[in-house]
Coordinates of C-alpha atoms and ligand atoms in Angstrom, one line a residue:
M4 CA -26.6 -13.7 8.4
S5 CA -24.9 -16.7 10.0
E6 CA -22.0 -14.6 11.4
T7 CA -24.2 -13.0 13.8
K8 CA -24.8 -16.2 15.7
S9 CA -21.2 -17.1 16.0
K10 CA -20.3 -13.7 17.2
G11 CA -20.2 -14.6 20.8
L12 CA -17.6 -17.3 20.1
H13 CA -15.4 -14.9 18.2
R14 CA -15.8 -12.0 20.5
R15 CA -12.5 -10.2 20.9
K16 CA -11.5 -8.0 23.7
F17 CA -12.1 -5.0 21.5
L18 CA -15.7 -4.3 20.7
G19 CA -15.1 -0.8 19.7
G20 CA -18.0 1.5 19.0
M21 CA -16.1 3.0 16.0
A22 CA -16.4 -0.2 14.1
G23 CA -20.1 0.5 13.3
A24 CA -21.4 2.9 10.9
A25 CA -18.6 5.4 11.5
G26 CA -15.9 2.8 10.9
L27 CA -17.1 1.3 7.6
A28 CA -19.9 3.4 6.4
A29 CA -20.9 3.4 2.8
V30 CA -19.6 6.4 0.9
G31 CA -20.6 7.0 -2.7
A32 CA -22.9 4.5 -4.5
A33 CA -25.9 6.5 -3.5
G34 CA -28.2 4.8 -1.1
A35 CA -26.4 1.5 -1.0
T36 CA -27.2 -0.5 2.0
F37 CA -24.3 -2.5 3.3
A38 CA -24.8 -6.0 4.6
L39 CA -21.8 -5.6 6.8
L40 CA -21.9 -4.8 10.5
T41 CA -24.0 -7.4 12.1
D42 CA -22.5 -5.9 15.2
G43 CA -19.4 -4.0 16.2
N44 CA -16.6 -6.2 14.9
T45 CA -17.8 -8.3 12.0
F46 CA -16.8 -7.0 8.6
K47 CA -18.7 -8.1 5.6
A48 CA -17.6 -5.7 3.0
A49 CA -20.0 -6.4 0.1
A50 CA -23.4 -4.8 -0.1
A51 CA -26.2 -7.3 -0.6
D52 CA -26.2 -6.3 -4.2
N53 CA -22.4 -6.7 -4.6
T54 CA -21.8 -3.0 -4.7
L55 CA -18.1 -2.1 -4.3
N56 CA -17.3 -1.3 -0.7
I57 CA -15.6 2.0 -0.3
P58 CA -13.4 2.2 2.9
D59 CA -14.7 5.0 5.1
L60 CA -12.9 8.4 4.9
L61 CA -11.5 9.1 8.3
E62 CA -12.5 12.6 9.4
G63 CA -9.7 14.4 11.2
T64 CA -10.1 17.3 13.7
T65 CA -8.2 20.4 12.7
A66 CA -7.1 22.9 15.4
D67 CA -4.1 25.3 15.3
G68 CA -3.0 24.1 11.9
T69 CA -2.8 20.5 12.9
T70 CA -5.2 17.8 11.8
T71 CA -5.6 15.0 14.3
F72 CA -6.6 11.5 13.2
T73 CA -7.5 8.7 15.6
L74 CA -6.9 5.0 14.7
T75 CA -7.2 1.8 16.7
A76 CA -5.6 -1.4 15.6
Q77 CA -8.0 -4.1 16.7
T78 CA -9.1 -7.6 15.9
G79 CA -12.4 -8.9 14.6
T80 CA -13.8 -11.3 12.0
S81 CA -14.4 -11.1 8.3
E82 CA -15.4 -13.2 5.4
V83 CA -12.1 -13.6 3.5
V84 CA -13.1 -17.0 2.0
S85 CA -16.7 -16.9 0.8
G86 CA -19.1 -18.4 3.4
V87 CA -16.4 -18.8 6.1
T88 CA -15.6 -16.5 9.0
S89 CA -12.0 -15.7 9.5
T90 CA -10.3 -14.1 12.5
T91 CA -9.0 -10.8 11.1
A92 CA -7.7 -7.3 12.2
G93 CA -8.3 -3.8 11.0
Y94 CA -8.0 -0.1 12.0
N95 CA -11.2 1.2 13.5
G96 CA -13.0 -1.9 12.2
S97 CA -12.5 -5.6 11.6
Y98 CA -10.7 -5.6 8.3
L99 CA -8.6 -3.0 6.5
G100 CA -8.7 0.6 7.7
P101 CA -10.3 3.9 6.8
T102 CA -8.7 6.2 4.1
M103 CA -6.9 9.3 5.4
K104 CA -6.6 12.5 3.4
W105 CA -3.4 14.5 4.1
T106 CA -2.8 17.9 2.5
N107 CA 0.6 19.0 1.3
G108 CA 2.0 21.7 3.6
S109 CA -0.3 20.9 6.6
T110 CA 0.7 19.1 9.8
V111 CA -0.9 15.9 11.0
L112 CA -1.0 14.2 14.3
L113 CA -2.1 10.5 14.6
N114 CA -3.2 9.0 17.8
I115 CA -2.9 5.3 17.2
T116 CA -3.9 2.8 19.9
N117 CA -2.8 -0.8 19.8
D118 CA -5.6 -3.2 20.8
L119 CA -4.2 -6.2 19.0
G120 CA -2.9 -8.1 22.0
A121 CA 0.6 -8.0 20.4
D122 CA 3.2 -5.4 19.6
T123 CA 2.7 -3.5 16.4
S124 CA 3.9 -0.4 14.6
V125 CA 2.3 1.7 11.9
H126 CA 4.4 2.7 8.9
F127 CA 3.4 5.4 6.4
H128 CA 4.5 3.7 3.3
G129 CA 5.9 6.2 0.8
A130 CA 5.7 9.3 3.0
H131 CA 8.7 11.6 3.2
I132 CA 8.8 12.1 7.0
P133 CA 11.3 12.0 9.8
A134 CA 12.7 8.6 10.6
K135 CA 11.4 8.9 14.2
M136 CA 7.8 9.2 12.8
D137 CA 8.2 6.6 10.0
G138 CA 6.7 3.7 11.9
G139 CA 9.5 1.3 11.3
P140 CA 10.5 -1.5 13.8
Q141 CA 12.0 1.1 16.2
N142 CA 8.6 2.6 16.6
A143 CA 6.9 -0.6 17.7
F144 CA 4.5 -0.2 20.6
A145 CA 2.8 -2.6 23.0
D146 CA -0.8 -3.7 23.3
G147 CA -2.7 -1.1 25.2
E148 CA -0.4 1.8 24.2
T149 CA -1.0 4.8 22.0
W150 CA 1.6 6.1 19.6
S151 CA 1.3 9.7 18.5
P152 CA 3.5 10.6 15.6
T153 CA 3.2 14.2 14.2
F154 CA 4.8 15.6 11.1
E155 CA 4.4 18.1 8.3
I156 CA 3.2 16.7 4.9
K157 CA 6.0 17.4 2.5
D158 CA 4.7 15.0 -0.2
E159 CA 2.9 16.2 -3.3
A160 CA -0.3 14.6 -4.5
K161 CA 0.0 10.8 -4.5
T162 CA -1.4 7.6 -3.0
L163 CA 0.3 6.2 0.0
W164 CA -0.7 3.5 2.4
Y165 CA -0.2 2.5 6.1
H166 CA 0.4 -0.8 7.6
P167 CA 2.3 -2.5 10.5
H168 CA 6.1 -2.9 10.4
A169 CA 7.3 -4.5 13.6
L170 CA 10.1 -7.0 13.4
G171 CA 8.9 -10.5 12.4
T172 CA 5.2 -9.9 12.5
T173 CA 4.6 -7.7 9.5
A174 CA 3.3 -10.4 7.2
E175 CA 1.0 -11.8 9.9
Q176 CA -0.5 -8.5 10.7
V177 CA -1.0 -7.2 7.2
V178 CA -2.6 -10.3 5.8
H179 CA -5.1 -10.3 8.6
G180 CA -6.3 -6.9 7.4
L181 CA -4.1 -4.2 8.8
A182 CA -3.8 -1.9 5.8
G183 CA -5.3 1.4 4.7
L184 CA -4.9 4.1 2.1
I185 CA -3.6 7.6 2.4
I186 CA -4.5 10.2 -0.2
V187 CA -2.1 13.2 -0.3
E188 CA -3.7 16.2 -1.9
D189 CA -1.9 19.4 -3.1
D190 CA -2.8 22.6 -4.9
S191 CA -1.2 21.7 -8.2
D192 CA -3.0 22.4 -11.5
A193 CA -3.1 18.6 -12.2
S194 CA -4.8 18.0 -8.9
A195 CA -7.4 20.7 -9.6
A196 CA -8.1 19.1 -13.0
L197 CA -8.4 15.5 -11.9
P198 CA -11.4 13.9 -10.2
S199 CA -11.1 14.1 -6.4
E200 CA -14.5 13.5 -4.8
Y201 CA -13.8 10.5 -2.6
G202 CA -16.1 7.6 -3.2
V203 CA -17.9 9.4 -6.1
D204 CA -15.3 9.9 -8.8
D205 CA -12.1 9.2 -6.8
I206 CA -12.2 5.5 -6.0
P207 CA -9.7 3.4 -3.9
L208 CA -9.1 -0.2 -5.0
I209 CA -7.2 -2.2 -2.4
L210 CA -6.4 -5.5 -4.1
Q211 CA -5.1 -8.5 -2.2
C212 CA -4.4 -12.1 -2.9
L213 CA -4.1 -14.0 0.3
A214 CA -3.7 -17.7 1.4
A215 CA -6.3 -19.4 3.6
D216 CA -7.4 -22.9 4.5
S217 CA -11.0 -24.1 4.3
A218 CA -11.6 -23.1 7.9
G219 CA -10.7 -19.5 7.0
D220 CA -7.3 -19.5 8.8
I221 CA -5.2 -16.9 7.0
K222 CA -1.7 -18.0 6.4
Y223 CA 1.4 -15.8 6.5
N224 CA 4.6 -17.8 6.9
L225 CA 6.3 -20.7 5.2
T226 CA 4.8 -23.4 7.3
G227 CA 1.3 -21.9 6.7
Y228 CA 1.9 -21.5 2.9
L229 CA 3.1 -25.1 2.7
S230 CA 0.1 -26.6 4.6
S231 CA -2.5 -28.5 2.6
G232 CA -6.0 -27.5 1.5
L233 CA -5.2 -23.8 0.8
S234 CA -7.0 -21.5 -1.5
Y235 CA -5.8 -18.1 -2.6
P236 CA -8.7 -15.7 -2.2
V237 CA -8.6 -12.4 -4.2
L238 CA -10.2 -9.4 -2.4
C239 CA -11.1 -5.9 -3.5
N240 CA -11.6 -3.5 -0.7
G241 CA -12.0 -6.5 1.6
T242 CA -14.6 -8.3 -0.5
N243 CA -13.9 -11.7 -1.9
V244 CA -14.1 -11.5 -5.7
D245 CA -13.2 -15.1 -6.6
A246 CA -16.6 -15.7 -8.0
T247 CA -18.2 -12.3 -7.8
T248 CA -17.8 -9.2 -9.9
L249 CA -18.5 -6.1 -7.8
G250 CA -20.3 -3.2 -9.2
F251 CA -19.8 0.6 -9.1
T252 CA -22.1 3.2 -10.7
A253 CA -20.1 6.1 -12.0
T254 CA -22.1 9.3 -11.6
K255 CA -19.4 11.3 -13.5
T256 CA -18.1 10.4 -16.9
R257 CA -14.5 10.5 -15.7
T258 CA -13.6 8.3 -12.7
R259 CA -10.2 8.2 -11.0
F260 CA -9.0 4.9 -9.5
R261 CA -6.2 4.5 -7.0
V262 CA -5.0 0.9 -6.9
L263 CA -2.8 -0.6 -4.2
N264 CA -1.5 -4.1 -4.3
A265 CA -1.7 -5.0 -0.5
S266 CA -0.9 -8.7 -1.1
P267 CA 1.9 -10.1 1.0
S268 CA 3.7 -11.5 -2.1
D269 CA 1.7 -12.0 -5.2
I270 CA 1.9 -9.7 -8.3
L271 CA -1.3 -8.2 -9.5
T272 CA -1.8 -6.9 -13.0
V273 CA -4.8 -4.7 -13.6
Q274 CA -6.4 -4.4 -17.0
R275 CA -9.8 -4.2 -18.8
S276 CA -11.6 -7.3 -19.7
D277 CA -12.3 -5.8 -23.2
G278 CA -8.6 -5.2 -23.9
G279 CA -9.0 -1.4 -23.9
T280 CA -6.7 1.0 -22.3
L281 CA -6.4 2.6 -18.9
T282 CA -5.3 6.2 -18.8
Q283 CA -2.5 6.0 -16.2
I284 CA -1.8 9.3 -14.4
A285 CA 0.4 8.3 -11.4
T286 CA 2.9 5.7 -10.2
D287 CA 3.7 5.1 -6.5
Q288 CA 5.1 8.5 -5.9
G289 CA 2.8 10.9 -7.8
Y290 CA 1.9 12.1 -11.2
L291 CA 3.6 11.1 -14.4
T292 CA 4.7 14.0 -16.6
E293 CA 1.7 13.2 -18.8
A294 CA -1.2 10.7 -18.8
A295 CA -0.3 7.5 -20.6
E296 CA -2.6 5.0 -22.3
V297 CA -1.6 1.6 -21.1
T298 CA -3.2 -1.8 -21.6
S299 CA -2.2 -3.1 -18.2
I300 CA -0.6 -2.0 -14.9
R301 CA 1.7 -4.5 -13.2
L302 CA 1.9 -4.0 -9.4
V303 CA 4.3 -5.9 -7.2
A304 CA 3.5 -6.2 -3.5
G305 CA 3.3 -2.8 -2.0
A306 CA 3.1 -0.8 -5.2
R307 CA 0.4 1.7 -6.2
A308 CA -0.8 3.3 -9.4
E309 CA -3.6 5.7 -10.4
F310 CA -5.6 5.8 -13.6
V311 CA -8.7 7.5 -15.0
L312 CA -11.5 6.1 -17.2
D313 CA -13.8 8.3 -19.3
L314 CA -16.8 6.0 -19.7
S315 CA -19.7 5.9 -22.1
A316 CA -20.4 2.2 -21.6
A317 CA -19.7 -0.3 -18.8
V318 CA -16.2 -1.6 -18.4
T319 CA -15.0 -4.5 -16.3
L320 CA -11.7 -4.3 -14.6
Q321 CA -9.8 -7.5 -14.0
T322 CA -6.7 -8.6 -12.2
V323 CA -4.3 -11.2 -13.4
V324 CA -2.6 -12.9 -10.4
T325 CA 0.9 -14.1 -10.6
T326 CA 2.4 -16.1 -7.7
G327 CA 5.1 -14.1 -6.1
W328 CA 6.4 -16.5 -3.5
V329 CA 6.6 -20.3 -2.8
R330 CA 2.9 -20.6 -3.4
G331 CA 0.2 -18.1 -4.2
G332 CA -2.7 -17.2 -6.4
S333 CA -3.0 -17.5 -10.2
G334 CA -5.6 -16.8 -12.8
T335 CA -7.7 -13.8 -14.0
Y336 CA -10.4 -12.3 -11.8
D337 CA -13.1 -9.8 -13.0
F338 CA -13.3 -7.8 -9.9
L339 CA -15.3 -4.7 -10.8
T340 CA -17.8 -3.5 -13.4
V341 CA -18.0 0.2 -13.6
T342 CA -21.3 1.3 -15.1
P343 CA -21.6 4.9 -16.1
D344 CA -24.7 6.9 -15.2
A345 CA -23.6 10.3 -16.2
S346 CA -24.1 12.9 -18.9
D347 CA -21.3 15.3 -18.3
T348 CA -18.5 15.9 -20.7
P349 CA -15.2 16.2 -18.9
A350 CA -12.6 18.7 -20.1
D351 CA -9.5 17.2 -21.8
L352 CA -6.9 16.1 -19.3
P353 CA -4.1 18.6 -18.9
S354 CA -1.3 17.9 -21.4
T355 CA 1.2 18.1 -18.6
L356 CA 0.5 16.6 -15.1
N357 CA 3.9 17.0 -13.5
T358 CA 7.5 18.2 -14.1
I359 CA 9.9 15.4 -13.5
T360 CA 13.5 16.5 -13.8
R361 CA 15.5 13.4 -14.5
Y362 CA 18.5 13.0 -12.3
D363 CA 21.9 13.4 -14.0
T364 CA 23.7 10.7 -12.0
T365 CA 27.2 11.5 -13.3
N366 CA 28.4 12.8 -9.9
F367 CA 26.1 10.6 -7.7
A368 CA 27.8 8.3 -5.2
A369 CA 27.3 4.6 -6.2
R370 CA 26.3 1.8 -4.0
T371 CA 25.4 -1.8 -4.5
V372 CA 22.6 -3.4 -2.4
T373 CA 22.5 -7.1 -2.8
L374 CA 19.4 -9.1 -2.2
G375 CA 20.6 -12.6 -1.2
Q376 CA 19.7 -15.7 0.6
Q377 CA 21.3 -18.4 2.6
G378 CA 19.1 -21.5 2.6
A379 CA 15.6 -20.2 3.6
A380 CA 17.1 -17.1 5.3
M381 CA 16.9 -13.9 3.3
N382 CA 19.4 -11.2 3.6
I383 CA 20.6 -7.8 2.3
N384 CA 24.4 -7.4 1.7
G385 CA 24.9 -10.7 3.5
S386 CA 23.2 -9.7 6.7
S387 CA 19.9 -11.1 7.8
G388 CA 17.7 -8.3 9.1
T389 CA 15.6 -10.2 11.6
T390 CA 16.8 -8.0 14.4
M391 CA 18.0 -4.4 14.6
D392 CA 21.4 -5.7 15.6
S393 CA 21.8 -8.2 12.8
M394 CA 20.6 -6.0 9.9
A395 CA 23.0 -4.3 7.5
T396 CA 23.1 -0.5 8.0
I397 CA 23.6 1.9 5.1
M398 CA 25.0 5.2 6.3
T399 CA 24.6 8.4 4.3
T400 CA 24.4 12.1 4.9
L401 CA 21.9 14.9 4.4
D402 CA 21.4 15.9 0.7
A403 CA 23.6 13.0 -0.5
E404 CA 22.8 12.1 -4.1
E405 CA 23.2 8.4 -4.7
V406 CA 22.7 5.8 -7.4
W407 CA 22.1 2.3 -6.1
T408 CA 22.3 -1.0 -8.0
I409 CA 19.9 -3.4 -6.4
S410 CA 21.2 -6.7 -7.4
N411 CA 19.1 -9.9 -7.0
T412 CA 21.5 -12.8 -6.6
T413 CA 18.6 -15.2 -5.8
Q414 CA 16.3 -16.8 -8.4
L415 CA 13.3 -15.5 -6.5
E416 CA 11.1 -12.6 -7.2
H417 CA 11.6 -9.5 -5.0
S418 CA 9.8 -6.2 -4.6
F419 CA 12.4 -3.6 -3.5
H420 CA 11.1 -0.8 -1.2
L421 CA 13.0 2.2 0.1
H422 CA 11.6 4.4 2.9
D423 CA 12.2 8.2 3.2
V424 CA 12.6 9.5 -0.4
P425 CA 11.2 8.6 -3.8
F426 CA 13.6 7.2 -6.4
Q427 CA 13.9 7.3 -10.2
L428 CA 14.7 4.2 -12.2
I429 CA 17.9 4.5 -14.1
A430 CA 18.0 1.0 -15.5
I431 CA 15.9 -2.1 -15.3
N432 CA 18.0 -5.3 -15.9
G433 CA 20.5 -3.1 -17.7
V434 CA 17.9 -1.3 -19.9
A435 CA 17.0 2.3 -19.6
P436 CA 13.4 2.9 -18.5
T437 CA 10.6 4.1 -20.8
G438 CA 7.0 5.1 -20.5
T439 CA 5.5 5.0 -17.0
D440 CA 8.8 3.7 -15.6
L441 CA 10.0 7.3 -16.0
G442 CA 7.8 8.2 -13.0
W443 CA 8.7 8.3 -9.3
F444 CA 8.7 5.1 -7.3
D445 CA 9.2 3.7 -3.8
T446 CA 8.6 0.1 -4.6
Y447 CA 9.8 -1.8 -7.7
E448 CA 10.1 -5.3 -9.0
V449 CA 13.5 -7.1 -9.1
V450 CA 13.2 -10.3 -10.9
G451 CA 15.2 -13.5 -10.0
G452 CA 18.8 -12.9 -11.1
G453 CA 17.9 -9.4 -12.2
S454 CA 18.8 -5.9 -11.1
I455 CA 17.5 -2.4 -11.0
K456 CA 19.5 0.8 -10.8
I457 CA 17.8 3.6 -8.9
A458 CA 18.7 7.3 -8.0
M459 CA 17.6 9.3 -5.1
K460 CA 18.5 12.3 -2.9
F461 CA 18.3 12.2 0.9
T462 CA 16.6 15.5 1.6
D463 CA 15.3 17.2 4.7
F464 CA 15.7 14.7 7.6
T465 CA 18.6 13.4 9.6
D466 CA 18.6 11.3 12.8
D467 CA 21.4 9.5 14.6
T468 CA 19.1 7.1 16.4
Y469 CA 16.1 6.3 14.3
M470 CA 16.6 4.5 11.0
Y471 CA 14.6 4.2 7.8
M472 CA 14.2 0.7 6.3
L473 CA 14.9 -0.7 2.9
H474 CA 13.6 -4.2 2.2
C475 CA 11.8 -6.6 0.1
H476 CA 8.0 -5.9 0.2
L477 CA 7.2 -9.6 -0.2
L478 CA 6.3 -9.6 3.5
Q479 CA 7.5 -13.1 4.1
H480 CA 10.9 -12.2 2.8
E481 CA 11.0 -9.1 4.9
D482 CA 10.2 -11.1 8.0
E483 CA 12.8 -13.7 6.9
G484 CA 15.5 -11.0 7.0
M485 CA 15.5 -9.3 3.6
M486 CA 15.6 -5.9 5.3
A487 CA 18.4 -3.3 6.0
A488 CA 18.5 0.0 7.8
L489 CA 19.3 3.4 6.4
M490 CA 20.7 6.2 8.6
V491 CA 20.8 9.7 7.2
M492 CA 23.3 11.7 9.3
D493 CA 24.1 15.4 9.4
S494 CA 26.8 16.2 6.9
Ligands
C2O24 CU1 5.2 -0.9 3.0 CU2 8.9 -0.8 4.8 O1 7.0 -0.9 4.0
CU25 CU1 11.7 -10.8 -1.7

């Protein structure tokens, strides 16, 4: 492997021991030998035989009812463009981060050390936790420091993710690899009935479309995206799939997939190459009322979905990339072939996965949140959120029930994300939602000139100092000011 030789030149200050077998070990795919890890901080995610890389499951230590997880944000190198070494970053490794499992009702403590050489924060995207623990810009911490948030897991079963959220550097840090999944488990009947063995029949799929030049320099801002000679590599769990279809051998007939679009801006649609259906079971914020047969799942930047496949023959999953920003990827990529090697017959899926009581918004307080722009500067309600002082602040109170119209006055695509609590869609461009849009969300597409109406209730947490964020999850737009603050105050 040629990366080995250049290692000395790319050596970063962090050559952490955790980046080896513990950081990126193979899980699942029995006996697969990974070709990654030439030494501590080079990530090469694909096995020699192109087996799907499964991010390591981070083991926590449980004592006195609290599970402690240890993460280090660090730099390294990885092969984002095939055959080229890029400077990257990851948690406990060189690219992406390990998956955490949190259990509803338990308490977690995270010790997160910053070894990036720059300020960072770690936001738990989609988690219902106190604002002070949320990892927004007010929680940024400096190189060399450790941030230790602790909170009870109030979320029910769902797929969350974690990533940096410091002012102005979110896009840069996420595109270089700082992103990982969080699986929240609960004791619901649906969870008991669904596949849950990580890396065996419960498979994470972190999809990304990035922008890089031929030297492997990963771009994140307007200047970078407008430079010449770019390609838009598509990655699955950190492996470039531009010309490669990864493989996964399913040892159970039914396999569950958790898909995250961790791209900075592009929209990724997941579908089968044979035109067959995916059995979608969850949106961003947990289970649908019942499983839905869908032919595709469209994920804007930051969004997640879960589906299961009961396979008797191999199926290839593909992603259709739609440019979300000034430039970006396009085309259809076969990223994973799932080949069954199983003889079990799974029980029928439960007819009901979840009870979702639709909000009656008759008495909800109404607000308008306007996504706007002035030249290249992005704003919310006319305020550019590039600093805490300049951003618009929405003030509400504990247990307030609100219905927001998110109005996109630009002709650009946006991905609206709200911290703290999940929302229900009340209308999408004036039309009532149907199908999987009746689930719970924290991130949803707002097309150029379009609008969404969403309803939510601000339960459990108040703070008069720390704020939640609401913003566009096109990370460049976020960094360019399309972000506002939300303060939930005592009544
Ligand atoms: Cu995934 Cu405020 O972010
Ligand atoms: Cu946007």
